[in-house]
CSV table of C-alpha atoms and ligand atoms in Angstrom, one decimal:
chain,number,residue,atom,x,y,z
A,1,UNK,CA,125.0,18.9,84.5
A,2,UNK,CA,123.5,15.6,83.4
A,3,UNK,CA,123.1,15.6,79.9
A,4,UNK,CA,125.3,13.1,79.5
A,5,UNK,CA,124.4,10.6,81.9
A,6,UNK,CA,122.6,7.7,80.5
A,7,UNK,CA,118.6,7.5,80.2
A,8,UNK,CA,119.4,3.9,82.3
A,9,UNK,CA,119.6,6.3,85.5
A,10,UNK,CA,116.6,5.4,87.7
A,11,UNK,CA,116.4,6.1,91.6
A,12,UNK,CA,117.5,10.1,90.6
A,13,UNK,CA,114.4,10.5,88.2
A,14,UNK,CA,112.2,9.3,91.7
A,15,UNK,CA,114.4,11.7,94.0
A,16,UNK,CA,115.8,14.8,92.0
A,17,UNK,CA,117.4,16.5,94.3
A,18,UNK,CA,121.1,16.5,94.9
A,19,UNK,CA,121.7,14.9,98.5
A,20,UNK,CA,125.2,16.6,99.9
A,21,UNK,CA,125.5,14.5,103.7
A,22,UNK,CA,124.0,12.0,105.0
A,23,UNK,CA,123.9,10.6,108.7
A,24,UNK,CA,121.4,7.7,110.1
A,25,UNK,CA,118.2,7.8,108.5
A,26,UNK,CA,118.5,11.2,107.1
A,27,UNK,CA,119.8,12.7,104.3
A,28,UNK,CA,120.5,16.2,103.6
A,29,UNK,CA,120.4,17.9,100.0
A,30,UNK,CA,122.4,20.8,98.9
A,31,UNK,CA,119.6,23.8,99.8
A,32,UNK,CA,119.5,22.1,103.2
A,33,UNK,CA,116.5,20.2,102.5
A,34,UNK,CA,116.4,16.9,104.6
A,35,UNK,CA,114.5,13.9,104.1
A,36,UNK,CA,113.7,10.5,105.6
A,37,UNK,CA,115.3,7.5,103.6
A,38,UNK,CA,113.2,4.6,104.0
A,39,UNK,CA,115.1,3.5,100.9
A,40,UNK,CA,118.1,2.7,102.6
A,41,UNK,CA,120.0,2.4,99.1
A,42,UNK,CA,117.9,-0.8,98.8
A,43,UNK,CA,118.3,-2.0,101.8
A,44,UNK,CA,122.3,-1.6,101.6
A,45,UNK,CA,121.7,0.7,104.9
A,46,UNK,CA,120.8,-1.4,107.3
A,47,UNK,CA,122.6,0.5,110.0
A,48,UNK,CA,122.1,4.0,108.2
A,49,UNK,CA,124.7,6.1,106.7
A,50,UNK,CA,128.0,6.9,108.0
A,51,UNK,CA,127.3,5.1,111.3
A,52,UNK,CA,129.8,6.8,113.3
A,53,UNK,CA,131.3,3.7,115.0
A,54,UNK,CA,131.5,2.0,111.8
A,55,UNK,CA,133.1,5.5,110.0
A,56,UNK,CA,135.8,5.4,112.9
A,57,UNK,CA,136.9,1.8,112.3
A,58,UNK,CA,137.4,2.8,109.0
A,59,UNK,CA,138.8,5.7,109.2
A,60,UNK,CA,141.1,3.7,112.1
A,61,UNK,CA,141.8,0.8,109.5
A,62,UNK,CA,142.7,3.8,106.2
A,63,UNK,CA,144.7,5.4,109.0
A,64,UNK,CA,146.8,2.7,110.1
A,65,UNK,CA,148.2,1.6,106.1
A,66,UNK,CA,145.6,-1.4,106.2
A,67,UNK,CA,145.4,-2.9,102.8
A,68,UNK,CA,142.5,-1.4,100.6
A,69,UNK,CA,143.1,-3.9,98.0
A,70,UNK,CA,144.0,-7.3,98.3
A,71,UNK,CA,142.3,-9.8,95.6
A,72,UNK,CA,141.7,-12.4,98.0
A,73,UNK,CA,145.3,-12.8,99.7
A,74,UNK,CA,145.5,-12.8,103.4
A,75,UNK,CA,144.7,-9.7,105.4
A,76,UNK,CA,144.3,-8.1,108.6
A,77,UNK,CA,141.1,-7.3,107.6
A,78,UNK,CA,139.4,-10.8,105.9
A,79,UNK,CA,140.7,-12.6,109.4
A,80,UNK,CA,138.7,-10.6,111.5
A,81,UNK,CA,135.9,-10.4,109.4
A,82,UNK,CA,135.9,-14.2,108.8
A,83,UNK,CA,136.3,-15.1,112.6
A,84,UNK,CA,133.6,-12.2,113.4
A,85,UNK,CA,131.0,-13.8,111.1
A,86,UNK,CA,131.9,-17.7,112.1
A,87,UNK,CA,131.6,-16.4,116.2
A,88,UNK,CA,128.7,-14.3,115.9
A,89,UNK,CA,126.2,-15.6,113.1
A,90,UNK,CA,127.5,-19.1,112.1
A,91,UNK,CA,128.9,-21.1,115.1
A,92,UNK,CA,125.3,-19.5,117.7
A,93,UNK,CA,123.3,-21.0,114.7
A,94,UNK,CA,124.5,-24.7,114.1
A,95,UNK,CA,126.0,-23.6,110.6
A,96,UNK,CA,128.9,-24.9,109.4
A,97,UNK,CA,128.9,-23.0,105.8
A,98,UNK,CA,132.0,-21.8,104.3
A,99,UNK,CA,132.2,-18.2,103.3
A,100,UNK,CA,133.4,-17.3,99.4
A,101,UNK,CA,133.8,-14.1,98.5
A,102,UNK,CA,132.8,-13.3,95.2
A,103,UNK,CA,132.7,-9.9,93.1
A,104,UNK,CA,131.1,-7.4,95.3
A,105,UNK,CA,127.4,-7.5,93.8
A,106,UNK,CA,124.6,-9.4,94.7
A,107,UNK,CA,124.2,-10.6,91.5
A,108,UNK,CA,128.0,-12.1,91.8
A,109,UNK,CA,127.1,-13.9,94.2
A,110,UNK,CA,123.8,-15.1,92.5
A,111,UNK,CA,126.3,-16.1,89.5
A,112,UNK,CA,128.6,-18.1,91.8
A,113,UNK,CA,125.7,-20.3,93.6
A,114,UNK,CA,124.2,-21.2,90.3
A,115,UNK,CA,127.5,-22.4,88.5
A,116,UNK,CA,128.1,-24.8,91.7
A,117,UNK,CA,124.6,-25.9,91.8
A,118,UNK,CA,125.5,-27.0,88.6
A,119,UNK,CA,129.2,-28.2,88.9
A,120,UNK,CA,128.0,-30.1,92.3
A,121,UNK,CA,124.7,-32.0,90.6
A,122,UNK,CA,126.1,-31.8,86.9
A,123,UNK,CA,122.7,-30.7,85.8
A,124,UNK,CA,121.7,-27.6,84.2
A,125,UNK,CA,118.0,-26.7,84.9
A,126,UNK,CA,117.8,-24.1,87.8
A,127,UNK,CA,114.3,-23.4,89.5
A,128,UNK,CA,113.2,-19.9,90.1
A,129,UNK,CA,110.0,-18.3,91.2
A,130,UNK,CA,107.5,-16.0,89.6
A,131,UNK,CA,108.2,-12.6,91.0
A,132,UNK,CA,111.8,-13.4,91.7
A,133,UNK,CA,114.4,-10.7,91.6
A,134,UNK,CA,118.1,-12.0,91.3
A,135,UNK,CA,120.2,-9.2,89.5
A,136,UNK,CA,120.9,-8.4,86.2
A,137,UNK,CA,123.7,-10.3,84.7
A,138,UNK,CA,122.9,-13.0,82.8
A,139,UNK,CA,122.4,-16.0,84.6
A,140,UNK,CA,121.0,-14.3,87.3
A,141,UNK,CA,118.9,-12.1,85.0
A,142,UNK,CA,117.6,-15.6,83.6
A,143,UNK,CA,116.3,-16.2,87.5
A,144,UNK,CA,114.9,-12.6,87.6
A,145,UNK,CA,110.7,-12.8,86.5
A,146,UNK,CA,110.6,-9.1,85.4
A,147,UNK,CA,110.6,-9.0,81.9
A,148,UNK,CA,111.2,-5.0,82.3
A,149,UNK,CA,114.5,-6.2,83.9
A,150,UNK,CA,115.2,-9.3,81.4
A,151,UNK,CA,114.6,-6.8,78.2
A,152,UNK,CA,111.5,-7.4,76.4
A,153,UNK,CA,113.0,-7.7,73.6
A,154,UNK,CA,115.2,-10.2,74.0
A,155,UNK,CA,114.9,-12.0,77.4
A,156,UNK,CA,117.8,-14.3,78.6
A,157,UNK,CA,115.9,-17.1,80.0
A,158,UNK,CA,118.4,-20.4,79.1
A,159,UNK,CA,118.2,-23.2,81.5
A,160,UNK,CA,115.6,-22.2,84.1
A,161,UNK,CA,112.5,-23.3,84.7
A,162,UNK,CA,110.0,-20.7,86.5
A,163,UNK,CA,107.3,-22.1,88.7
A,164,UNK,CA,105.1,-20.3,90.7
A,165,UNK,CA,105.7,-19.0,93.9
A,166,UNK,CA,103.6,-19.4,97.4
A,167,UNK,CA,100.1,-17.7,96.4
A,168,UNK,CA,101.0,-16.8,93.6
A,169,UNK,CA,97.8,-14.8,92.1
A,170,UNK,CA,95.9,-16.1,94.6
A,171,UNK,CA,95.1,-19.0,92.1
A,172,UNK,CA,93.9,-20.7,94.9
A,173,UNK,CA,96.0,-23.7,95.3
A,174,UNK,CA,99.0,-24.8,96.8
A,175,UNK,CA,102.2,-24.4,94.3
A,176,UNK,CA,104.1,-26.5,96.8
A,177,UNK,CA,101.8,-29.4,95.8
A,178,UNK,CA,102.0,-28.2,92.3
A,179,UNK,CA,105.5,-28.3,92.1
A,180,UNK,CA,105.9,-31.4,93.9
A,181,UNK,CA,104.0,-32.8,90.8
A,182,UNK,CA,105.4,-31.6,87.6
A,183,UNK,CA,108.9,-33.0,89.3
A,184,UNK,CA,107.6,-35.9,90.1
A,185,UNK,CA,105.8,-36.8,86.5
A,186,UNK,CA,108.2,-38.1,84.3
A,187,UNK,CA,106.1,-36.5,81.3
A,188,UNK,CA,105.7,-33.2,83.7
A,189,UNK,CA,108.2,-31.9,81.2
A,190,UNK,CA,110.7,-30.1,83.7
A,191,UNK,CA,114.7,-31.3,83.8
A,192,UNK,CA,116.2,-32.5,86.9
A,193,UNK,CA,116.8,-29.6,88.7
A,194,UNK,CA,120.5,-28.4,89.5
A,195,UNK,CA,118.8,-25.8,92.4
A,196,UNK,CA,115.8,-23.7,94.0
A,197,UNK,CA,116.5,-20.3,94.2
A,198,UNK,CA,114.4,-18.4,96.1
A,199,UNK,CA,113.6,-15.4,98.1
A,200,UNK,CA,111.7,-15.8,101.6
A,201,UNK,CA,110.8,-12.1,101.1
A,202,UNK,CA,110.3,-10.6,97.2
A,203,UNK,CA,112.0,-7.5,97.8
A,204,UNK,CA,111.7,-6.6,94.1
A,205,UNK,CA,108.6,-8.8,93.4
A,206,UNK,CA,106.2,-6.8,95.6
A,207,UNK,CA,106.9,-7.9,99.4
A,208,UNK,CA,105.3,-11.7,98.9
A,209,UNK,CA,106.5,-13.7,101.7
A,210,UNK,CA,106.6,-17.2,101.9
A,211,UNK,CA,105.5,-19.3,105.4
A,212,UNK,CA,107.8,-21.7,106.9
A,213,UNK,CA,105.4,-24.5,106.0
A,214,UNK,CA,105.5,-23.9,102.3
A,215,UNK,CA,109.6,-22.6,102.5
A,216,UNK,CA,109.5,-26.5,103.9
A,217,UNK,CA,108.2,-27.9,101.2
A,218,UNK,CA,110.1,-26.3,98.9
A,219,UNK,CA,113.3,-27.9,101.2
A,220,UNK,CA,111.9,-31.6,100.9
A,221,UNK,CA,111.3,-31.3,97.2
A,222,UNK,CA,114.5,-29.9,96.4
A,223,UNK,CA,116.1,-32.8,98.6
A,224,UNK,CA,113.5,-35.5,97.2
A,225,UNK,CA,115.4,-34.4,93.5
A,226,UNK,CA,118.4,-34.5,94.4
A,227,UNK,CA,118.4,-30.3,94.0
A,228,UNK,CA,120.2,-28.0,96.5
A,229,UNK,CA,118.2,-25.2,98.0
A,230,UNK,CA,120.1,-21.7,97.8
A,231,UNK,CA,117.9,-18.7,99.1
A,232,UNK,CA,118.9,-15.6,97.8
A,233,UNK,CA,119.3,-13.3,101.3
A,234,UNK,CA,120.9,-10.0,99.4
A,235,UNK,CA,117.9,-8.1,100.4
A,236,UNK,CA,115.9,-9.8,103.3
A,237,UNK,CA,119.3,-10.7,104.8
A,238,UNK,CA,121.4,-8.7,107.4
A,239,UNK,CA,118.6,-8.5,109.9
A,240,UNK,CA,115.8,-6.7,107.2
A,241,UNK,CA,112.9,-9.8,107.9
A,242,UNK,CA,113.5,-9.0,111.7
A,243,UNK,CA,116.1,-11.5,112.1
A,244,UNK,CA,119.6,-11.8,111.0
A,245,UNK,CA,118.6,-14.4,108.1
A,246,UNK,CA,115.0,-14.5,106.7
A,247,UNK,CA,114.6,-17.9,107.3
A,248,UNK,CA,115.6,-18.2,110.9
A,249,UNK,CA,112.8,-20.0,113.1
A,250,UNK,CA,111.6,-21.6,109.7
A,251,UNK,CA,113.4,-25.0,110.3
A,252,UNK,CA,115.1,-25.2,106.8
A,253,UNK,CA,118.7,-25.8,105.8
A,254,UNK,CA,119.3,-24.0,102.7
A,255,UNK,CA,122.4,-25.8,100.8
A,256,UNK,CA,123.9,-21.9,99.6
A,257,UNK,CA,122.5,-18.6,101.3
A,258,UNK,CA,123.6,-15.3,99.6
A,259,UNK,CA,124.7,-12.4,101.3
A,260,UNK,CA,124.9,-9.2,99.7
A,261,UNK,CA,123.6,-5.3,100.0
A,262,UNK,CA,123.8,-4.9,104.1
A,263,UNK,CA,126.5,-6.8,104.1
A,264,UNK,CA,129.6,-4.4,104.9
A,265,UNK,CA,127.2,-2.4,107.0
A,266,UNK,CA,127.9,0.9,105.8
A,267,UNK,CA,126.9,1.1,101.6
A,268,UNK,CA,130.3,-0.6,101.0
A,269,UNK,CA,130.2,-2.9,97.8
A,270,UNK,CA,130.4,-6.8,99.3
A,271,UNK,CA,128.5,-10.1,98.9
A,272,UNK,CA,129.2,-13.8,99.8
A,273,UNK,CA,128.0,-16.9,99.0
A,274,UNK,CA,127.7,-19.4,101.9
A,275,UNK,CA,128.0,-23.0,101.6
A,276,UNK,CA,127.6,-25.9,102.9
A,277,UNK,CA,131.2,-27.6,102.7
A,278,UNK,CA,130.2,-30.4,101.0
A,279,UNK,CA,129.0,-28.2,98.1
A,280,UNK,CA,132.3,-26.4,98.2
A,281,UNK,CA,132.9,-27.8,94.7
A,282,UNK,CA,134.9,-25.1,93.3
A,283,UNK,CA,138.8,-25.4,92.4
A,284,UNK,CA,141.3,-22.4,93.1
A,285,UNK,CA,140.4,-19.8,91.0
A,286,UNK,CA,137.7,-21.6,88.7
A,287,UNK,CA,135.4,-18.7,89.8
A,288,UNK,CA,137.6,-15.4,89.8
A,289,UNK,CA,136.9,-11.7,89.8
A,290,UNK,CA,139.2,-8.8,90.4
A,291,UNK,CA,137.5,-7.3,93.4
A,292,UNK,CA,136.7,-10.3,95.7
A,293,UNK,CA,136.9,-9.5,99.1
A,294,UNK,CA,136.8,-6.0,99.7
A,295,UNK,CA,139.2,-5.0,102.2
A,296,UNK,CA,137.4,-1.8,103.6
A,297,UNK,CA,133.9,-3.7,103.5
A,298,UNK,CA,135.3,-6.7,105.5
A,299,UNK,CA,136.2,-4.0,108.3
A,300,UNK,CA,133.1,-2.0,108.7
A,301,UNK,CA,131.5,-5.6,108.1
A,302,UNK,CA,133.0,-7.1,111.2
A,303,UNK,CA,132.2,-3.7,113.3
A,304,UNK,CA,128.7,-4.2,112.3
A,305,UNK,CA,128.3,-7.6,113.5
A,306,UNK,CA,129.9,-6.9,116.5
A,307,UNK,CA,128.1,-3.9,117.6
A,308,UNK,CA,124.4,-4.9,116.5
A,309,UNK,CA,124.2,-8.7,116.4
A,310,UNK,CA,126.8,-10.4,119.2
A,311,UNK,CA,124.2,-10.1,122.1
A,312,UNK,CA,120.0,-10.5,121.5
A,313,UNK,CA,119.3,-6.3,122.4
A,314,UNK,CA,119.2,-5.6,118.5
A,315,UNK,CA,117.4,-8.3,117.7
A,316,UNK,CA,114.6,-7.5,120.5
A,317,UNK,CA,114.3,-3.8,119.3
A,318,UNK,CA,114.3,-4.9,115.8
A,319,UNK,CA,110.9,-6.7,116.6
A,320,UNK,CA,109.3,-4.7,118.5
A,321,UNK,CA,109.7,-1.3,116.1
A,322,UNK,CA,108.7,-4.1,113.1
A,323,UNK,CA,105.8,-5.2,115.7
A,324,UNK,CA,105.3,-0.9,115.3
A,325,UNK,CA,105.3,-0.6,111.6
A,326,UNK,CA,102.8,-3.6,111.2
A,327,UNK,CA,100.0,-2.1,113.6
A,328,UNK,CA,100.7,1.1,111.7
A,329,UNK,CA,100.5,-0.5,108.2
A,330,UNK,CA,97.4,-2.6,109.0
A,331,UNK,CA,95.5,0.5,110.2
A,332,UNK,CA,96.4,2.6,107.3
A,333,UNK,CA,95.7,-0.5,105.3
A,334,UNK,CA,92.3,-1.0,106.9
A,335,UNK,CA,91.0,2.7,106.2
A,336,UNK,CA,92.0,3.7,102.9
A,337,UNK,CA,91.3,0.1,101.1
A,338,UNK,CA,95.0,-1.8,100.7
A,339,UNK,CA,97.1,-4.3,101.6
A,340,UNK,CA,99.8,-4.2,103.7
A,341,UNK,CA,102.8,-6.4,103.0
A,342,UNK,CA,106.1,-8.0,104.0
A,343,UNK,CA,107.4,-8.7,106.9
A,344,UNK,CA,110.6,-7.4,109.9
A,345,UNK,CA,111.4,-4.1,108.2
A,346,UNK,CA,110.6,-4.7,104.8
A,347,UNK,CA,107.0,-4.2,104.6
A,348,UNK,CA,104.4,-2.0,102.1
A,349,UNK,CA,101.2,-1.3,101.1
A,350,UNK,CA,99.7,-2.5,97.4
A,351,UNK,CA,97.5,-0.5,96.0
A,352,UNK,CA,94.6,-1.4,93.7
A,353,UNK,CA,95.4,1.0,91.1
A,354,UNK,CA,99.4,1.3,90.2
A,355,UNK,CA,99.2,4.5,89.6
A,356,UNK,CA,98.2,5.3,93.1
A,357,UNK,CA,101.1,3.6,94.3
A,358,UNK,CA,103.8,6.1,92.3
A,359,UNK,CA,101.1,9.3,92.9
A,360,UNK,CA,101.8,8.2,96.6
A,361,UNK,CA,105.8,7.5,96.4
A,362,UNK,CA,105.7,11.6,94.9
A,363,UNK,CA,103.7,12.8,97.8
A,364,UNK,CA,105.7,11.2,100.3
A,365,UNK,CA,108.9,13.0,98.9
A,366,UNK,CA,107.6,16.0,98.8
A,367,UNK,CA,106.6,16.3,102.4
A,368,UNK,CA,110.6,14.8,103.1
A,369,UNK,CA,110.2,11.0,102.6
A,370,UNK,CA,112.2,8.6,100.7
A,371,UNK,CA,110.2,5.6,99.5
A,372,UNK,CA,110.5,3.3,96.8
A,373,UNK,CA,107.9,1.1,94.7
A,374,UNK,CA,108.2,-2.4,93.8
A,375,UNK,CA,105.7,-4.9,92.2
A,376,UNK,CA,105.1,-6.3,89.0
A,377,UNK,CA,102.8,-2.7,88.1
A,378,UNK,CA,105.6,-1.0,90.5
A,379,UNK,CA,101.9,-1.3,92.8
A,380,UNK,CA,103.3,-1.7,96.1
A,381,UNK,CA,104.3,1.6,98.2
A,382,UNK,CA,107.8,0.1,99.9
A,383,UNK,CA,109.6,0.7,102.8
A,384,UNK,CA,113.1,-0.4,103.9
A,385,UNK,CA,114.3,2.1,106.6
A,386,UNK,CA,117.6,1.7,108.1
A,387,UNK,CA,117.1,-1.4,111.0
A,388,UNK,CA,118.4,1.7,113.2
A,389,UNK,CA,115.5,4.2,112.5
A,390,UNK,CA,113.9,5.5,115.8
A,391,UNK,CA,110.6,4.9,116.8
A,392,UNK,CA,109.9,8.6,116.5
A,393,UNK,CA,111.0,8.6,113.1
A,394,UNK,CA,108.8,5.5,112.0
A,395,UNK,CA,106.2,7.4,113.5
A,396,UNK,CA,106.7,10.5,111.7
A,397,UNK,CA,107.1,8.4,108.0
A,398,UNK,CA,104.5,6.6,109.1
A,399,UNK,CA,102.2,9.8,109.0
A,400,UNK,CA,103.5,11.6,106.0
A,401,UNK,CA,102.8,7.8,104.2
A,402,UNK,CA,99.0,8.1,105.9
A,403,UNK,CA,98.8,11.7,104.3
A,404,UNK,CA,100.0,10.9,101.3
A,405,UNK,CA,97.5,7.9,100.9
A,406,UNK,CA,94.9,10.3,101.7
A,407,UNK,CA,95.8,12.8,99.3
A,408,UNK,CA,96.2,10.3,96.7
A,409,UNK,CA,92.9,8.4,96.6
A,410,UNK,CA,90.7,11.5,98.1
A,411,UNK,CA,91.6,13.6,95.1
A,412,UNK,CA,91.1,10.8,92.6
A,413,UNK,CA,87.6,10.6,94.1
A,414,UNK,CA,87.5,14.3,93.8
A,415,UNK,CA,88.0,13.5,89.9
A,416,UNK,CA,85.7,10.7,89.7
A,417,UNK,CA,82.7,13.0,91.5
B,501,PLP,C1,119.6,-6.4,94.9
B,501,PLP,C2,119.3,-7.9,94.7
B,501,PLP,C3,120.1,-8.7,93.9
B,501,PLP,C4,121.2,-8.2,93.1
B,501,PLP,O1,122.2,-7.5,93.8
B,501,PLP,P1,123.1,-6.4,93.0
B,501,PLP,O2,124.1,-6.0,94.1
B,501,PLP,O3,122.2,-5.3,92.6
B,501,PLP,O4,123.8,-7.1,91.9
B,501,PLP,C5,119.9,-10.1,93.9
B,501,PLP,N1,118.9,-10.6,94.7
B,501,PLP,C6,118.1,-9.8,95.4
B,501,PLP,C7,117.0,-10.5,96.2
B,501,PLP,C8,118.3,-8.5,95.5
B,501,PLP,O5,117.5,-7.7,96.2
């Protein structure tokens, strides 16, 4: 039935089957079959699929003739989202960022920060980090370390400059201080920096996350430089690092934060870029895009923020099921030989040996659980489950993971004796 869909396919090799429904944290193939996501479409499901109360507001919004397209003209639907996000995450926060809606892809989003760190500093050379993973067009693929992702054979790479990112390889010294002196040695060789973009959390590059004090650093260099700061929050953003930002509680004041997968709450397409206004150096239309504000993502967008993030209850659950999956993690970590990383409800376990990590990814979805790999060697075991997982089912995924760790590196010791 899928001869001829391209080889460039991915997640379905992983997961085979063919999923039919899907409700909260489970999904359901068509033999009946149901497993655990704790891939969360990449951490597009922050709230699981088909939340009900988000289904009826759009359902309610279809219903009632609401506009389903709209370029970026006026609606019903952009006012309440943009009052929604300025009353219940901007204004409680001290932010005064503007909202632009670009094309509904993280890496749209990516594109637009870049070209107005550029138009605002009228400089060129853009910062990224080792590990980084921004999206793959082609400035943002530029950003992106993987060179799986940039195309071996002929990697985009123009205008950035990659430097290494908090522990890198455990090298054993601070890149912060590094950094801080290749910028600041006229013969260090690096061009005035238009931006640092960066990822509190790795999502793709293996679950590294940064500290505050070093995420600070990076801040006073960028501002020493006369660079702007944009953290790329497509992944750990929407409430995934245990907060609604990643960088909440970190005391920096990232120039451009980008919004993207969790965004709409509900798998719809939609990313922003926010900015601070006086980096809002864009004229009408100079950065366009068919599909810019996404009428029926705005609306389950707003819902979301309103039903999970306008009092503190999410937030408090939110921390203490990520307080669960770290005691969890650590032990399982502890017995069998691994690390556990990340942070909030993206968190993993690296394995020594790559091939352990994959051999452990097939065991989990064979006993019902969906987990993804990510790391350089695809080493670490990954988990994003929906922010709205129960306890219980943590729990459960939690103990299929600790079998399947078992399983993995018992029988390779099997081999071995
Ligand atoms: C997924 C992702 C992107 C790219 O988003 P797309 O919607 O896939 O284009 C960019 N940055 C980070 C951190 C991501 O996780």
């Amino acid at each position: 039935m899928y001869d001829f869909e391209s080889t460039v396919a991915t997640y379905c090799r992983a997961f085979p089957a063919d999923f039919a429904t899907a409700r909260g944290s489970l999904l359901t193939d068509a033999s009946g079959q149901t497993y655990l996501d704790f891939l969360a479409g990449c951490g597009s499901l922050n709230y699981g699929h088909n939340e009900p109360r988000l289904s009826a507001a759009l359902v309610d919004y279809i219903q009632s003739g609401g506009l389903a397209m709209s370029l970026d003209l006026h609606t019903a639907a952009k006012e309440r989202f943009c009052e929604t996000f300025r009353d219940v995450i901007l204004e409680p926060r001290g932010m005064t960022h503007r909202m632009m809606f670009c094309g509904p892809t993280g890496t749209n989003a990516v594109e637009s920060a870049i070209k107005i760190a550029r138009k605002a500093t009228g400089r060129r050379n853009v910062i990224a980090f080792t590990n980084g993973f921004h999206g793959c067009t082609a400035g943002a693929l530029a950003l992106t370390g993987s060179s799986h992702h940039r195309g071996q054979g002929n990697p985009i790479t123009s205008d950035v400059t990659r430097l290494p990112y908090e522990g890198y390889q455990s090298l054993g010294f601070d890149t912060a201080d590094y950094i801080e002196a290749l910028l600041d040695d006229p013969s260090g060789g690096i061009d005035a920096p238009a931006a640092f973009v960066v990822e509190v959390i790795q999502g793709e590059g293996g679950l590294n996350a940064a500290s505050g004090r070093w995420l600070r650093r990076i801040e006073a260099i960028a501002r020493k430089h006369g660079a702007l700061l944009i953290v790329d929050d497509i992944q750990a953003g929407c409430g995934r690092s245990g907060s609604f930002f990643s960088f909440e509680d970190m005391s920096v004041s990232p120039d451009i934060v980008l919004l993207a997968k969790s965004l709409s709450g509900y798998g719809l397409p939609m990313a922003m870029v926010l900015l601070k206004p006086e980096f809002d150096a864009l004229s009408p239309g100079e950065h366009n895009g068919t599909f810019r504000g996404n009428c029926h993502a705005f609306v389950t967008g707003a819902a979301a923020l309103d039903l999970f993030w306008r009092d503190g209850s999410f937030s408090e659950e939110l921390a203490e099921k990520s307080a669960q999956l770290t005691g969890t993690l650590n032990r399982i970590a502890a017995s069998y030989g691994l690390t556990r990383k990340g942070r909030g409800f993206m968190q993993g376990l690296a394995f020594p040996d790559p091939a352990d990590a994959l051999t452990a990814r097939a065991r989990c979805y064979d006993a019902g659980l969906i987990v993804e790999c990510c790391g350089p060697e695809d080493e670490v075991l990954k988990l994003l489950p929906p922010l709205t997982a129960t306890a219980q089912e943590l729990t459960i995924a939690c103990t299929i993971i600790e079998e399947a760790v078992r399983t993995t590196l018992t029988s390779q010791f099997d081999e071995v004796a």
